[in-house]
Coordinates of C-alpha atoms (C1' of nucleotides) in Angstrom, one line a residue:
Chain A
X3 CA 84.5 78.6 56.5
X4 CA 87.2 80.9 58.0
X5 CA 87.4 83.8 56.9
X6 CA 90.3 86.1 57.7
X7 CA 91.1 85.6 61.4
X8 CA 91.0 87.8 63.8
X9 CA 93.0 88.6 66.6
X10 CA 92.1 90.2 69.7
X11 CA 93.3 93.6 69.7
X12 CA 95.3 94.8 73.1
X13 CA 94.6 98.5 74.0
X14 CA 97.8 100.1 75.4
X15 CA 98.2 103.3 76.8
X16 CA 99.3 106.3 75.6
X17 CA 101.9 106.7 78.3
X18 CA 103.0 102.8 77.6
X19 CA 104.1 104.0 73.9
X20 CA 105.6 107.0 75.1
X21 CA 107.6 105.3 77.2
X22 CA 108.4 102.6 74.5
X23 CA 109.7 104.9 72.1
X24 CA 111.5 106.7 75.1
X25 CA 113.3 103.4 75.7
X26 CA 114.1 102.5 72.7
X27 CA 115.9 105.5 71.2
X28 CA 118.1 105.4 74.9
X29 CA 119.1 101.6 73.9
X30 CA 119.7 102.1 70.6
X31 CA 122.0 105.1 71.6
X32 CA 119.8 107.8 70.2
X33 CA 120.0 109.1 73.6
X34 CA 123.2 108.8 75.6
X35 CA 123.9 109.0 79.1
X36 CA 124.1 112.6 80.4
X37 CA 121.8 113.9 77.2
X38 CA 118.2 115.4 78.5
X39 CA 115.2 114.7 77.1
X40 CA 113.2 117.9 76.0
X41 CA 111.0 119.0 78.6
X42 CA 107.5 117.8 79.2
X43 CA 106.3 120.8 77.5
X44 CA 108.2 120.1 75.2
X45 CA 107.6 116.9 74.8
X46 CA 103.1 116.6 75.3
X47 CA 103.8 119.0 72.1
X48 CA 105.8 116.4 70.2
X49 CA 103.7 113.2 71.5
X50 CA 100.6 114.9 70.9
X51 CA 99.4 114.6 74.4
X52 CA 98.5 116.4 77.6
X53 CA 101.3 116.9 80.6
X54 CA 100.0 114.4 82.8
X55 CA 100.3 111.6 80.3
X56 CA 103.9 112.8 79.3
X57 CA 104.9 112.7 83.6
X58 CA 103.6 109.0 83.7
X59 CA 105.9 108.2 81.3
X60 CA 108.4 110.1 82.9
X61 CA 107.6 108.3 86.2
X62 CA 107.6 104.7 84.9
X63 CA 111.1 105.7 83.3
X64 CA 112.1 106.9 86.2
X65 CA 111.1 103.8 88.0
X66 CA 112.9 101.7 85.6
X67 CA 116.4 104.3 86.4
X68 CA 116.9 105.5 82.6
X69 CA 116.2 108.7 83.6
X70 CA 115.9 110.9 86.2
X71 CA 114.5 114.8 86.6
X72 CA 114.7 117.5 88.8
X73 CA 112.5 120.7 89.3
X74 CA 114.6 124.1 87.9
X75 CA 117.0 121.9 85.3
X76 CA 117.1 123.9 82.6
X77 CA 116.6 121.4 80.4
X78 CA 114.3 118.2 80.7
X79 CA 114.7 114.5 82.3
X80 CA 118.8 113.2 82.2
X81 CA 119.1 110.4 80.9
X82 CA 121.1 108.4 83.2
X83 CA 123.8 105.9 82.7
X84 CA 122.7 102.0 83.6
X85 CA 122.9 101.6 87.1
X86 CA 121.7 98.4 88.9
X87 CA 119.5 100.4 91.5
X88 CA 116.8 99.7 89.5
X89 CA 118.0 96.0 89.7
X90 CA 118.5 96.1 93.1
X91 CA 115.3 97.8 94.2
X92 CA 113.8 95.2 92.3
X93 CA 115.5 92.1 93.7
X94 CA 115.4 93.6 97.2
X95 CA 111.2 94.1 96.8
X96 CA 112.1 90.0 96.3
X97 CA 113.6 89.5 98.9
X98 CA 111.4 91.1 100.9
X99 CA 107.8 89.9 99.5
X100 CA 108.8 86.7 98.9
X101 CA 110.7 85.7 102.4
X102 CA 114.0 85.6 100.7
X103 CA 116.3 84.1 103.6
X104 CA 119.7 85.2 104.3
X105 CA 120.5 81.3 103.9
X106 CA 119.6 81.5 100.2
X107 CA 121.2 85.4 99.8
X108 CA 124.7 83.5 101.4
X109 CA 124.5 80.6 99.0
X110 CA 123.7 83.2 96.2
X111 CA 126.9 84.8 96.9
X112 CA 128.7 81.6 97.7
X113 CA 128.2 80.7 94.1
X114 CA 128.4 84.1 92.4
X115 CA 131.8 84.9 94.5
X116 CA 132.8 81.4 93.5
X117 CA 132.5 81.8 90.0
X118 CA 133.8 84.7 89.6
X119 CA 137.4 83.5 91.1
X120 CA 137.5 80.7 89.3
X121 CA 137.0 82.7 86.2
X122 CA 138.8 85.7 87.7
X123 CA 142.3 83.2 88.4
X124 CA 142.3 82.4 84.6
X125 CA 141.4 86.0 83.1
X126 CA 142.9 88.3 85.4
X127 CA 145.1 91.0 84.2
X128 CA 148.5 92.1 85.9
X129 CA 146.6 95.2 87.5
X130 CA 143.8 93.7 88.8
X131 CA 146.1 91.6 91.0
X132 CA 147.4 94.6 92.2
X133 CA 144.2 96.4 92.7
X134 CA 143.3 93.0 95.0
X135 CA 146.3 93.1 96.6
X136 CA 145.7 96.8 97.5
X137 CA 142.2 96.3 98.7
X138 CA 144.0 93.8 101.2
X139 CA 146.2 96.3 102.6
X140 CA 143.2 98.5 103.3
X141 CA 141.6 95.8 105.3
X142 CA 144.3 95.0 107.4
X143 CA 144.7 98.8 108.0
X144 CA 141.2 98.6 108.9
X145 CA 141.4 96.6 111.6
X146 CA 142.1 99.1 113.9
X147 CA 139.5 101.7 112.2
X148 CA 136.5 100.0 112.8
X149 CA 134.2 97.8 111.0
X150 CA 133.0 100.5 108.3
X151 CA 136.4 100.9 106.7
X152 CA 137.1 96.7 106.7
X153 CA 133.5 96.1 104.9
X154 CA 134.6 99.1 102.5
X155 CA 137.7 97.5 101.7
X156 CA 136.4 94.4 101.8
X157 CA 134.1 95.3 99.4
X158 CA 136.3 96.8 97.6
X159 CA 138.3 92.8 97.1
X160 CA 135.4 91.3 95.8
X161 CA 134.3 93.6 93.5
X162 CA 138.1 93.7 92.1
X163 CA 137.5 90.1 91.8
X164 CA 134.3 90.3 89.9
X165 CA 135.5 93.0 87.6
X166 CA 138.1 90.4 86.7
X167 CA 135.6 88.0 86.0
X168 CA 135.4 89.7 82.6
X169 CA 131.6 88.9 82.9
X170 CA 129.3 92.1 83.8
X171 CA 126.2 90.1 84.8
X172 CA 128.3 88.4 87.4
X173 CA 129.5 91.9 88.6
X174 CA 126.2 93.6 88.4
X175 CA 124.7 90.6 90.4
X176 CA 127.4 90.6 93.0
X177 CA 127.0 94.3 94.0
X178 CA 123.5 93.4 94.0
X179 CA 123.1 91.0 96.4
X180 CA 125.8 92.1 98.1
X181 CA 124.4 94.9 99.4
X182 CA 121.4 93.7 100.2
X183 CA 122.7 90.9 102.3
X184 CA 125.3 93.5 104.0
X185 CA 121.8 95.6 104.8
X186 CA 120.6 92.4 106.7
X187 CA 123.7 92.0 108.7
X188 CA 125.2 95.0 109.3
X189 CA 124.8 96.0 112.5
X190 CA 125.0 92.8 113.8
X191 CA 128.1 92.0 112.4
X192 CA 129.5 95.3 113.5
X193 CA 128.5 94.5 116.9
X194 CA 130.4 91.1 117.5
X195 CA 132.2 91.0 120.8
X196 CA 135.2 89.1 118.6
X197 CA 135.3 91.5 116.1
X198 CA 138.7 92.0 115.6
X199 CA 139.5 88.2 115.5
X200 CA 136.9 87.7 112.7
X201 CA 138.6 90.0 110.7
X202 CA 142.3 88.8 110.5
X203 CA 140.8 85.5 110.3
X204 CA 138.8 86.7 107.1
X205 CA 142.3 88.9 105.7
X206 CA 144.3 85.4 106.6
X207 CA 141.5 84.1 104.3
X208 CA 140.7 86.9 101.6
X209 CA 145.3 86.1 101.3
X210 CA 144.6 82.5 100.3
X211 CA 142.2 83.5 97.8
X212 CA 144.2 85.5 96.0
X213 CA 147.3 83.4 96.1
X214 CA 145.1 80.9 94.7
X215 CA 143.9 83.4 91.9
X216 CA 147.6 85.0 91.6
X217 CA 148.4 81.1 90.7
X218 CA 146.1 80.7 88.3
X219 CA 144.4 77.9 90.4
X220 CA 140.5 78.4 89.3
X221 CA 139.2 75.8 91.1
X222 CA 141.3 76.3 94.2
X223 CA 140.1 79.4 94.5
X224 CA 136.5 79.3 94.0
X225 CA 137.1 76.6 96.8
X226 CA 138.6 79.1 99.1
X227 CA 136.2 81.9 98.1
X228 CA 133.4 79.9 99.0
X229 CA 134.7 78.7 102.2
X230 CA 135.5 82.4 103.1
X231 CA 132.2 83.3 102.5
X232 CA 130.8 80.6 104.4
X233 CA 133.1 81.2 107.3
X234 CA 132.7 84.7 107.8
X235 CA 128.1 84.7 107.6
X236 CA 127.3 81.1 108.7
X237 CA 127.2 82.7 112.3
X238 CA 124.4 84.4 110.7
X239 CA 122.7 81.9 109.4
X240 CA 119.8 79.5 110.9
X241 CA 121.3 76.7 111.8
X242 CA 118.9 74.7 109.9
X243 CA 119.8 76.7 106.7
X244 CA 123.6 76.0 107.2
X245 CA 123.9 72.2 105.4
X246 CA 122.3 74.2 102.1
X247 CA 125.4 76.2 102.6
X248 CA 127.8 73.6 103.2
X249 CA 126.1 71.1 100.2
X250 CA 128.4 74.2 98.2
X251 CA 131.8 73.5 100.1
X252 CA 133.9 70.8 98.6
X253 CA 134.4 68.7 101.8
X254 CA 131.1 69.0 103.6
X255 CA 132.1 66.6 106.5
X256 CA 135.2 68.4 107.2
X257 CA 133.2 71.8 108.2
X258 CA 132.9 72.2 112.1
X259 CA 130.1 73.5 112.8
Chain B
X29 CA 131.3 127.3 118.7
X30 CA 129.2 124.9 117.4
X31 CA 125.2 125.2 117.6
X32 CA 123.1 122.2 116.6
X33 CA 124.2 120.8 113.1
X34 CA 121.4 121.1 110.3
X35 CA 121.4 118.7 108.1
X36 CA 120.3 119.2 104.4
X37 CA 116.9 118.4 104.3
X38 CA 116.1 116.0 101.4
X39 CA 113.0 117.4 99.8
X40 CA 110.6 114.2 99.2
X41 CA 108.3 114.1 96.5
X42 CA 104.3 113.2 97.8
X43 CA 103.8 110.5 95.2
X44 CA 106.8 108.9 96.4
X45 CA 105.7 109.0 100.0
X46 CA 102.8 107.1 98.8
X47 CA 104.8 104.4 96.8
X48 CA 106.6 103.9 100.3
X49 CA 103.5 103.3 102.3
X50 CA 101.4 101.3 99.6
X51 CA 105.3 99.4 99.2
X52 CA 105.5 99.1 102.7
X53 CA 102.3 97.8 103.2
X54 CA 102.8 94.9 100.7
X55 CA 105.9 94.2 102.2
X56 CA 104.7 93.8 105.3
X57 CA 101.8 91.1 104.5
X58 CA 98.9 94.3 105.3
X59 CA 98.5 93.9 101.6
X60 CA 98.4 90.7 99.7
X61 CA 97.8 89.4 96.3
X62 CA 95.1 89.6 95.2
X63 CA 93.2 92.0 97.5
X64 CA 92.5 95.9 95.8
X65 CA 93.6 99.2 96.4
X66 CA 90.7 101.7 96.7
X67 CA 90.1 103.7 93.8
X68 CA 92.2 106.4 92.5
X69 CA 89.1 109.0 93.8
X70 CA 89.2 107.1 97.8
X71 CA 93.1 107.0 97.8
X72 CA 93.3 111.1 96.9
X73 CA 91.4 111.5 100.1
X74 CA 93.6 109.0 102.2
X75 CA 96.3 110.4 101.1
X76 CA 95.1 114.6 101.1
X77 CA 96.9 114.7 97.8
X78 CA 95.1 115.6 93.8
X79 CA 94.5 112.6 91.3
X80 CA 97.1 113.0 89.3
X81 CA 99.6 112.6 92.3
X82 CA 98.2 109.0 93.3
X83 CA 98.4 108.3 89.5
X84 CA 101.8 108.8 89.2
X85 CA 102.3 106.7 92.3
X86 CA 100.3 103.9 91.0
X87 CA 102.0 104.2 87.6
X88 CA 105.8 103.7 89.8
X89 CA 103.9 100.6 91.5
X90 CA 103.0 99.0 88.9
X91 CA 106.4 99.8 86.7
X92 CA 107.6 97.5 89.6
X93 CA 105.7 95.2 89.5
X94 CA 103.6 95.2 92.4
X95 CA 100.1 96.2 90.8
X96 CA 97.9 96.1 88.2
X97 CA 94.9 98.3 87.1
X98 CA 92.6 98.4 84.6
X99 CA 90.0 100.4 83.6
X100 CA 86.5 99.4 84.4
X101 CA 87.6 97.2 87.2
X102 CA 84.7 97.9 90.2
X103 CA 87.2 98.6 92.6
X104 CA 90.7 99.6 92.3
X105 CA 93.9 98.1 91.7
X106 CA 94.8 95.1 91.9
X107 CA 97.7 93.4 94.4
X108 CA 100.1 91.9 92.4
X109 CA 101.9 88.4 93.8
X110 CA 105.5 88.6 92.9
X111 CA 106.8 87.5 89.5
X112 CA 110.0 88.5 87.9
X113 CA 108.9 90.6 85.3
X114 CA 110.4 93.7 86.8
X115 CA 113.6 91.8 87.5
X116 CA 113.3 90.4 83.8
X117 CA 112.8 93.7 82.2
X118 CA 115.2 95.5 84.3
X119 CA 118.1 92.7 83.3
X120 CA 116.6 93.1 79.9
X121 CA 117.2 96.3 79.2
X122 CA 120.3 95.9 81.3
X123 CA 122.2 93.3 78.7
X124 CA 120.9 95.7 75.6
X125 CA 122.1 99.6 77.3
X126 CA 125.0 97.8 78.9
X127 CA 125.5 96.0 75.9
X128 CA 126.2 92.5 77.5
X129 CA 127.0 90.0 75.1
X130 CA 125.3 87.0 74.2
X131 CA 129.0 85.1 75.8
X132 CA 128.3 87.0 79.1
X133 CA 124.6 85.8 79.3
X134 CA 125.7 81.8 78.4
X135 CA 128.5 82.2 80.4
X136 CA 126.1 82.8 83.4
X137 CA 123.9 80.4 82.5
X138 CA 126.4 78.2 82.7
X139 CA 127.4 79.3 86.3
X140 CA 123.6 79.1 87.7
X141 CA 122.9 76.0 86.0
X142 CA 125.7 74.4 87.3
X143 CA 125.5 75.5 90.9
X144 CA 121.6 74.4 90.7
X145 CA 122.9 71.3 89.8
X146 CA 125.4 70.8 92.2
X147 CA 123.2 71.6 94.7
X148 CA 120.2 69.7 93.1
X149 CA 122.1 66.5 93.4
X150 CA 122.7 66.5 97.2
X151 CA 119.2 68.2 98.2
X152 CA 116.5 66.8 95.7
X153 CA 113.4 65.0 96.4
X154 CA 112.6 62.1 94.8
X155 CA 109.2 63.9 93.3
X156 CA 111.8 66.3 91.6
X157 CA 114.0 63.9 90.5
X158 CA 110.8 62.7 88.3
X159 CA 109.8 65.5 87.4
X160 CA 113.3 65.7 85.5
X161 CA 113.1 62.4 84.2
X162 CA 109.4 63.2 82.8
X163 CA 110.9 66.5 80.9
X164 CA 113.7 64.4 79.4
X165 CA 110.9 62.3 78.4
X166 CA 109.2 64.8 76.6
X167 CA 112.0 66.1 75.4
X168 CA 112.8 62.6 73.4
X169 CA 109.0 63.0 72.1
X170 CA 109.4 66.3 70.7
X171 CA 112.6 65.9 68.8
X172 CA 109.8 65.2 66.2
X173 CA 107.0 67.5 66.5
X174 CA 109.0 70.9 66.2
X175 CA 111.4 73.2 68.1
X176 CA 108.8 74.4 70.0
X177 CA 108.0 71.6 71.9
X178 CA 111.8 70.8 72.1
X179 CA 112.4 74.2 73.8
X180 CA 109.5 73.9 75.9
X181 CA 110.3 70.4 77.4
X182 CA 114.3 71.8 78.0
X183 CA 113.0 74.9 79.8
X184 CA 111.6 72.5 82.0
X185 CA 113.9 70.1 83.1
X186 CA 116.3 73.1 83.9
X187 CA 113.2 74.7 86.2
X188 CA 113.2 71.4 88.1
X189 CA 116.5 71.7 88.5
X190 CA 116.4 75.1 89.4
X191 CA 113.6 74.2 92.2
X192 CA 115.7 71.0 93.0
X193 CA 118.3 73.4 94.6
X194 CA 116.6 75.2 96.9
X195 CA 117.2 78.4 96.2
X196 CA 114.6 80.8 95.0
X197 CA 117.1 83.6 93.7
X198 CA 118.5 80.9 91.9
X199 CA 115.1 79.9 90.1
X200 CA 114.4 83.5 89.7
X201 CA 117.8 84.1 87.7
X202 CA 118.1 80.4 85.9
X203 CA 114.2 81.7 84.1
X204 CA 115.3 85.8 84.0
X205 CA 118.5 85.1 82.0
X206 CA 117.4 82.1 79.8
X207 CA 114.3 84.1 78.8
X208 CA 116.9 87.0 77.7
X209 CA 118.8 84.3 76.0
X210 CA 116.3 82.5 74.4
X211 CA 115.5 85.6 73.0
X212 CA 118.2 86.5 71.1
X213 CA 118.7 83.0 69.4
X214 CA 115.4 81.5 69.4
X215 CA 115.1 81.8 65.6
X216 CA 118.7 80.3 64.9
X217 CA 118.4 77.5 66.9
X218 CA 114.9 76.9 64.8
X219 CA 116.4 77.3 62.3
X220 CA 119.6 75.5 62.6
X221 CA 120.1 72.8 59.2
X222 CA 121.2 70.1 61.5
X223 CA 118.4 70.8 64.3
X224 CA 117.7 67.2 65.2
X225 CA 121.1 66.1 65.5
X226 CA 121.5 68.8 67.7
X227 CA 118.2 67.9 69.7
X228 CA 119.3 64.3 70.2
X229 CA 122.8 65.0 71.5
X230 CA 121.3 67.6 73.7
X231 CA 119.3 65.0 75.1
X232 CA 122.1 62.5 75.5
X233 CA 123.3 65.1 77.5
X234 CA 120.5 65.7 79.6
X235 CA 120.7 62.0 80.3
X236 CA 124.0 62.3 81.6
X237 CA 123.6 65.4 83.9
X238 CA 119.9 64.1 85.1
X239 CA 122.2 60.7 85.9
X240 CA 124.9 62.3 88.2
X241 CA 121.9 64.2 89.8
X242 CA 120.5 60.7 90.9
X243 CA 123.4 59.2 91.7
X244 CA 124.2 62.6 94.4
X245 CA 127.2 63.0 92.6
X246 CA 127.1 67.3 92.6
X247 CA 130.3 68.0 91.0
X248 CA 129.5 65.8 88.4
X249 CA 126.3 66.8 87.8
X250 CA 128.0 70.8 87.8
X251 CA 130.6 69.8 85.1
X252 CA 127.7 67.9 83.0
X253 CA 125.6 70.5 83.1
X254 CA 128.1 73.4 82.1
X255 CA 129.3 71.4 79.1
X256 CA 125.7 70.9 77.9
X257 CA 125.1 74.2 78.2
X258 CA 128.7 75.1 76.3
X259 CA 127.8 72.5 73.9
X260 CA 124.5 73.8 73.3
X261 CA 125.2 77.4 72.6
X262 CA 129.1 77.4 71.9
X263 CA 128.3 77.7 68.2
X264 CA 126.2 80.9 68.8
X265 CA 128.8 82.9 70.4
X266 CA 131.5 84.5 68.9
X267 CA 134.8 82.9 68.4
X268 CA 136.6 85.2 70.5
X269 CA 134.1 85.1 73.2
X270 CA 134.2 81.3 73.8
X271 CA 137.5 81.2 75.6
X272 CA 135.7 82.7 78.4
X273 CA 133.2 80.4 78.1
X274 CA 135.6 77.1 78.3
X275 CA 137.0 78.5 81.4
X276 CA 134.2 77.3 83.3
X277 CA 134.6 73.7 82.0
X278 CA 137.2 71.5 84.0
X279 CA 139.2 70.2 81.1
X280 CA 139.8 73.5 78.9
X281 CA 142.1 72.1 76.8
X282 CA 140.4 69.2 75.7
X283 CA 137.5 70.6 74.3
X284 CA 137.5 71.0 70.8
X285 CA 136.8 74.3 68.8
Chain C
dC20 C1' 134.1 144.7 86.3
dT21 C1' 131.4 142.7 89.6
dA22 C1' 127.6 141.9 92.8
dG23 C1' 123.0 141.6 92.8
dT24 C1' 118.4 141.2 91.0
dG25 C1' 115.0 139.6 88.2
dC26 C1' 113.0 136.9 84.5
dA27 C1' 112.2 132.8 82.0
dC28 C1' 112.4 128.6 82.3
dT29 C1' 112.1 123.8 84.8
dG30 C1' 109.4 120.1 87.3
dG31 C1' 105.7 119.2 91.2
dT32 C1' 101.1 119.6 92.5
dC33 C1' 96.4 120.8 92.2
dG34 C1' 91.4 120.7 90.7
dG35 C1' 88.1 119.9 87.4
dA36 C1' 86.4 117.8 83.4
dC37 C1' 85.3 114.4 79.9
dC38 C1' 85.6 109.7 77.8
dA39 C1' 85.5 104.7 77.4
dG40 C1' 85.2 100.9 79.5
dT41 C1' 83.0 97.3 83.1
dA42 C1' 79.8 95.2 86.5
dG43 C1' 75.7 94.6 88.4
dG44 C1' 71.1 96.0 89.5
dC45 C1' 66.8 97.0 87.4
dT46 C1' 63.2 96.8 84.2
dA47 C1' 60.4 95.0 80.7
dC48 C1' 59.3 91.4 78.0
dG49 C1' 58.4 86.5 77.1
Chain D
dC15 C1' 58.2 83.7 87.2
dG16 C1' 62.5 83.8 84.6
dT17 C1' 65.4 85.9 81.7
dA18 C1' 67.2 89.1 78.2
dG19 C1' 68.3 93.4 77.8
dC20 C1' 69.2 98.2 79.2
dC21 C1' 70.9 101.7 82.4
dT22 C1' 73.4 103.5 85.9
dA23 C1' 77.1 104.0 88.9
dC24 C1' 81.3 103.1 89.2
dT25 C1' 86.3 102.3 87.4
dG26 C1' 90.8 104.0 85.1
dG27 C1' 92.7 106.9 81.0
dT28 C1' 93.3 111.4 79.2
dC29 C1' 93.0 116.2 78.8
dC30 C1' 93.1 121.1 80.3
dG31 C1' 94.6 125.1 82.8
dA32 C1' 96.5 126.9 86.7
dC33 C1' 99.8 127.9 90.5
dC34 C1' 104.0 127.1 93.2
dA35 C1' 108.9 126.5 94.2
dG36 C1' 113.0 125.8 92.7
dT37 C1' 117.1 126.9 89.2
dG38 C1' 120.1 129.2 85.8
dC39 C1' 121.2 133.0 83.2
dA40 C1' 121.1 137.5 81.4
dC41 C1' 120.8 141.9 82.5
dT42 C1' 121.3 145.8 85.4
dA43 C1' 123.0 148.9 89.0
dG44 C1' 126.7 149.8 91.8

DNA sequence: CTAGTGCACTGGTCGGACCAGTAGGCTACG
DNA sequence: CGTAGCCTACTGGTCCGACCAGTGCACTAG
């Protein structure tokens, strides 16, 4: 016979609901960006418990970068607008813990970057083009700066790109990785002997992709953004991790190595 | 005249020296799964700090990911191997504060799924080709026990894939943004009127993609893949959106509303 | 009217206390 | 002698009360 069934009941934490409730009244725009929670006095009052459980909360909120507090605001906790960091701290604890190589970061970006040409050449807006254009001008004024202002405007062209994209995710991603690859290679690609070579041969090629996107070519110029991308890390790369790399370029055989 | 320069001292709070350390020791291998911190009690003394400090680090830790604890346990918490969960709840909570649309989330599905693809084709193994064939299989046997099953069997053929391609961030991202996905129109594909018609063609499809994969032929299997995935989810997404959405297939124009 | 001083907040940290679980040793019973 | 059961010594979860170091603002003294 069965009678009614029963299901196993999960305890969860005081804090845990806290922070549920917390969470959900920020996504559901009870609680916009730049509003402040009350303070945890405030707040153990209105939760019904003590100050430490309202501050592990607070932490795990604050670990998850939809808030953020700080000792003499009048107020309580801010609540923050989205940033990635949270994203990226995440993703870069991956990369870490899991042996992430910069093989498989590259590719990431090979396809990401790729993408968001293509899409970018077929949704781009009349100012966007310019603001590419501009962020090309900065490079090649860069040249002579030094390798801080290039990768700044370099930046700069790629996340132009992505915003053009018209797809968030792909941007969010991109700045992600991004920077986490630029934190692995750095120093060592501000340290190249043929610096300044590498970087008129990456404006020369950052020029091509967006004629190709200016064109409305997609395809062309996921091509070129790939092969840019390629070009300017595979230095970087294991050699053994390189034909992953190239399996993403059109013509494999016709990459040098 | 210029003594030495000060530089604003950046005030660190102590339980986020300890995240750092217990972080860094994880990182670093000196920690791994499975092992346990010491208690709560032993790592106040380590550490010179008062419970409720190491709590709030613990609670930081495990809001990443990285821990577990539970009460009762004989020693303390636990070491964590990586899963995505952070990643997946920080994207989460990313697509419903940012707002990203359910044609931003196909859209990159559609980009990852085809690069894993493309890159499945030229680097697979013949043990993960059959692994795709066997989820195709089971694919064809649930058509008739439920969507369920059907979903199940799909997830997995597009994990092989993802493993396929060699890229680990890839995996990660294929299972973080189909979970998100899955979410928001799990119960209207279930309850679609003309599921199994649906079900079949998706398989067809399936076919087709898992085909070009054997064969080595990438860009085919790319294309293939990104329709299926248009194909599949096209009718979900609004009207408006799906423009975006064709611009990642390679014959725009020719596919019908 | 302004410059300066407090005061009334904020969060950060501390220490101690109690509860509710769990695991494993120990005891008492069969 | 073996085992079923209890009991203790842990664990984390929560609470309380206190103090400190910052911050912002009102109030006061010049």
């Amino acid at each position: 016979m069965s009678g009614p069934r029963f299901e196993p009941v999960r305890t969860v934490r005081a804090y845990e609901r806290i922070v549920e409730q917390v969470e959900q009244a920020i996504e559901s725009g009870a609680l916009s960006p730049g509003q402040r929670l009350p303070s945890e006095r405030d707040l153990m009052g209105q939760f019904s418990v003590s100050r430490s459980t309202v501050r592990e909360a607070l932490r795990v909120l604050q670990a998850r970068g939809l808030v953020r507090s700080r000792p003499g605001d009048p107020n309580g906790a801010e609540v923050l607008p989205f940033s990635p960091d949270a994203l990226q701290k995440s993703m870069a604890s991956l990369a870490r813990v899991e042996g992430l190589s910069l093989g498989e970061l590259v590719q990431f970006r090979m396809v990401l970057d790729g993408s968001a040409n293509l899409l970018a050449a077929r949704l781009r807006t009349a100012g966007q083009l310019a603001e590419m254009q501009a962020a090309i001008e900065r490079m090649r004024e860069a040249v002579t700066e030094g390798y801080d202002a290039f990768s700044a405007a370099d930046v700069a062209f790629h996340d132009a790109v992505a915003r053009a994209s018209g797809n968030k995710l792909i941007q969010i991603c991109v700045e992600v990785v991004r920077s986490i690859v630029l934190g692995l290679v750095a120093d060592r690609l501000a340290d190249a002997p043929d610096r300044e070579a590498l970087m008129r041969r990456s404006i020369r090629h950052h020029e091509e992709v967006l004629a190709a996107v200016r064109d409305g070519d997609g395809p062309l110029a996921a091509r070129l953004a790939r092969r840019t991308m390629y070009d300017y890390y595979a230095g970087y790369v294991p050699a053994a991790e390189r034909p992953a790399l190239r399996a993403l370029l059109d013509q494999p055989n016709a990459v040098p190595e």
